[in-house]
Coordinates of C-alpha atoms in Angstrom, one line a residue:
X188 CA 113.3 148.1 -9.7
X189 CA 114.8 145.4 -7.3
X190 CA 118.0 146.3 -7.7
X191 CA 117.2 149.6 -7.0
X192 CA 115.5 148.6 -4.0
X193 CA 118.4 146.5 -3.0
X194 CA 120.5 149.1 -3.4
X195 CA 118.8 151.5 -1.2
X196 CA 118.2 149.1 1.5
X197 CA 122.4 148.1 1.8
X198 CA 122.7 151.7 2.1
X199 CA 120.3 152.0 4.5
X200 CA 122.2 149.9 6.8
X201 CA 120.1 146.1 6.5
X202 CA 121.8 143.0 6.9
X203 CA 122.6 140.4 4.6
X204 CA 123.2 137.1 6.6
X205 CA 124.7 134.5 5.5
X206 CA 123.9 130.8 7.0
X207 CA 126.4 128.8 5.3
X208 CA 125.5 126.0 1.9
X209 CA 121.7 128.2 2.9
X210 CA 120.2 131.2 1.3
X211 CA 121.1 134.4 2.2
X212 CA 118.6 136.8 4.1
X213 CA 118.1 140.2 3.1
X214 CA 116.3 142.1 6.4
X215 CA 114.6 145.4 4.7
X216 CA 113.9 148.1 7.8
X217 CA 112.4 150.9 6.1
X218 CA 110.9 150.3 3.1
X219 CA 109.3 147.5 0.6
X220 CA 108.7 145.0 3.0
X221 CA 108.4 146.2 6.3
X222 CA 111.1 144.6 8.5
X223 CA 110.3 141.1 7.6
X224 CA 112.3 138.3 6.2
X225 CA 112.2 137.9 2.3
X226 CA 113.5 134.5 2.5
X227 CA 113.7 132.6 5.8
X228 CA 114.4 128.9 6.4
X229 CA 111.5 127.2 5.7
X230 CA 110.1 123.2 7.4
X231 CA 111.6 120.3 6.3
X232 CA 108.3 119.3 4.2
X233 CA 107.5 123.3 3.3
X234 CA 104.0 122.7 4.4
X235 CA 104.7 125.5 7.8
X236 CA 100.8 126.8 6.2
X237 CA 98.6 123.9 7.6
X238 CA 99.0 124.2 10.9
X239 CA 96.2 123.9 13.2
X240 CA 94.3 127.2 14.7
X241 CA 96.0 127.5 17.8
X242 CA 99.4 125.1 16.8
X243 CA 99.1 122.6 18.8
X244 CA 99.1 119.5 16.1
X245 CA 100.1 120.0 13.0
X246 CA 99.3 118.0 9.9
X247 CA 96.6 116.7 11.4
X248 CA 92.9 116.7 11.1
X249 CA 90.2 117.8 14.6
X250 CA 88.8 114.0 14.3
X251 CA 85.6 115.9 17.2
X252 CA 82.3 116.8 15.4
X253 CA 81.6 121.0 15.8
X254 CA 78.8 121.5 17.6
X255 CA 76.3 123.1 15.5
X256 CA 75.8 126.2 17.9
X257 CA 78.7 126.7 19.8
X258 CA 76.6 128.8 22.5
X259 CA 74.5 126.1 23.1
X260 CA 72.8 126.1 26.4
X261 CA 73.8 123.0 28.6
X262 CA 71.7 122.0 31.8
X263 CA 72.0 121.9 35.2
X264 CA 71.7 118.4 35.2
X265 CA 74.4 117.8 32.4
X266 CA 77.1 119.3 34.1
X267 CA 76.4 118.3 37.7
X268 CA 75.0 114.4 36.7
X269 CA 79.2 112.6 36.6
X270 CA 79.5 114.7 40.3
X271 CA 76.4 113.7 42.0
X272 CA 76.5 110.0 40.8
X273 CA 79.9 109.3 40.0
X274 CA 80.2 105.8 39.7
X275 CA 79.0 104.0 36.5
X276 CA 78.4 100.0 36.2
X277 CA 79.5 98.7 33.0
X278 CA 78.8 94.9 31.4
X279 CA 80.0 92.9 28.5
X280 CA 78.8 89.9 27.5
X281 CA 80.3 87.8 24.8
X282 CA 79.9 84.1 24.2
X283 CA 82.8 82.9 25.6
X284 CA 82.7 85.2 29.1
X285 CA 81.3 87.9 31.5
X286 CA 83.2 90.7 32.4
X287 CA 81.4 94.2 34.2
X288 CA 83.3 96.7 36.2
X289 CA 82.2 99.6 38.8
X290 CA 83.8 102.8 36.7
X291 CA 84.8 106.4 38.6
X292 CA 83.1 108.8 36.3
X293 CA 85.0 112.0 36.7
X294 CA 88.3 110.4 37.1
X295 CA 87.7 107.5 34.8
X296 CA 89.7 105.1 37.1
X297 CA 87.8 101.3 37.3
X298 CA 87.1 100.8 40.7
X299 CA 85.9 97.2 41.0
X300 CA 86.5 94.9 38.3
X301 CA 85.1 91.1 37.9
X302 CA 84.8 88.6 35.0
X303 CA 84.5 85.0 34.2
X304 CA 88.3 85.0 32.7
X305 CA 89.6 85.9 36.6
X306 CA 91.2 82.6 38.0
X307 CA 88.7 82.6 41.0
X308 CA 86.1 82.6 39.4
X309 CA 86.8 80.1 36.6
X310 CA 87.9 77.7 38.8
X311 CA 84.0 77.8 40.3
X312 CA 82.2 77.5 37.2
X313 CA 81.0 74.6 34.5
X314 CA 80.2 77.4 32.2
X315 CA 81.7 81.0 31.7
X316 CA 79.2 82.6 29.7
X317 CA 75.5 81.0 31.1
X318 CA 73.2 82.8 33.7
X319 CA 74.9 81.4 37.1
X320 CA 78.5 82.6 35.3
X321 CA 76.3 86.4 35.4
X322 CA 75.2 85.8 39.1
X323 CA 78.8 84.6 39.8
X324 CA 80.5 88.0 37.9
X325 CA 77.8 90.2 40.3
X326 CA 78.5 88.9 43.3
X327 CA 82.4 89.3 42.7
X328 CA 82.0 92.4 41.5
X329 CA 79.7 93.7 45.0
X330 CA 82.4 92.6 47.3
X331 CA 85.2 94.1 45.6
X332 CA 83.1 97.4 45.3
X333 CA 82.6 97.1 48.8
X334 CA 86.0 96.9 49.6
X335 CA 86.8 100.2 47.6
X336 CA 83.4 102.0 49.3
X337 CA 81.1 102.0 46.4
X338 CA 77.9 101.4 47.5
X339 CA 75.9 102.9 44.7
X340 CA 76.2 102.6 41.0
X341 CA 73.9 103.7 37.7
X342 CA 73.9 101.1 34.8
X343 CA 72.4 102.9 31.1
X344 CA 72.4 100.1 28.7
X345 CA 74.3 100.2 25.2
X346 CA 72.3 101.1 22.6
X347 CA 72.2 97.1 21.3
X348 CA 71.7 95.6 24.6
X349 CA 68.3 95.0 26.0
X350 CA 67.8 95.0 30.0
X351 CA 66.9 91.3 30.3
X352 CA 68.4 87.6 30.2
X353 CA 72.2 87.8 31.5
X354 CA 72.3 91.7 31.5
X355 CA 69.8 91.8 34.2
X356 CA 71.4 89.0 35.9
X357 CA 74.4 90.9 36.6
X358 CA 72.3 93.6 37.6
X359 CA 70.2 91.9 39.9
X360 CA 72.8 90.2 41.8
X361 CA 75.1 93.2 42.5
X362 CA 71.4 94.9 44.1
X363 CA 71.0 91.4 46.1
X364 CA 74.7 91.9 47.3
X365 CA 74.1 95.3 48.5
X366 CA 75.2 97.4 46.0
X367 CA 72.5 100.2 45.0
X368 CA 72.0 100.0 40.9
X369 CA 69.9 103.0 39.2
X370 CA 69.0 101.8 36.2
X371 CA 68.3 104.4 33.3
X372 CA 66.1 102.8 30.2
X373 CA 65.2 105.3 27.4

């Protein structure tokens, strides 16, 4: 039955192409196979089936969670809240230093940056991780957001940090320096 097939199609007038040490390529135009290759060069790892939807990366896994309804309805406030208060205050505090930073939400660019590792400030201090350190890091951290125009700033604390002790230092000394802090608590 192939060879029949063969036979018709070489008579037909398909091309056999020959790419060298490779297979050849039999192109059938009429009949069994509709036009398309029977055997065609394949990947180097023969795995050209797990490609991605659209085939942008292959091999690879989408790491983002679905959503369970893809047509779910998102707010107002949701899509207009990084445009209307674009700057975001963000503190860390280990046990060693202080570090927070003024954050451009849309853009993602740090716009003021000031921690207890800085050689101006740890030239100042006794300690680098204690409650004047935390008054210290705010009032750093004001005048160089003042310098970039950021006069307002929201601060939502992590999910492990509570809003008091050196957290709310930070805080309280970047209002005291004139910066405007909205604080969101759950």
């Amino acid at each position: 039955m192939i060879r029949n097939i063969l036979n018709n199609t070489w008579r037909k007038g398909s091309h056999a192409m020959d790419y060298g040490d490779r297979t050849l390529s039999f192109v059938c135009r009429r009949c069994f196979h509709d036009g398309k290759v029977l055997s065609g060069p394949r990947s180097f790892f023969g795995v050209e089936d797990f490609l991605d939807d659209d085939n942008s990366r292959p091999y690879t896994y989408k790491k983002e969670k679905r959503p369970k309804s893809p047509h779910k309805h998102i707010s107002f406030k949701q899509r207009t809240i990084a445009y209307m208060e674009p700057f975001s205050l963000d503190v860390y505090i280990s046990k060693r230093f202080v570090s927070a930073s003024v954050t451009h939400r849309v853009t993602c660019k740090q716009v003021a940056v000031a921690g207890t590792n800085s050689k101006d400030i740890k030239a100042v201090l006794k300690s680098r991780s204690d409650i004047p350190a935390c008054l210290a890091v705010g009032r750093f951290l004001a005048e160089r957001a003042k310098e970039a125009d950021v006069y307002t700033c929201t601060y939502t604390p992590r999910e492990r940090d509570k809003f008091e002790g050196k957290i709310r230092a930070v805080v309280q000394s970047l209002i005291d320096n004139g910066i405007d802090v909205k604080v969101y608590l759950d």
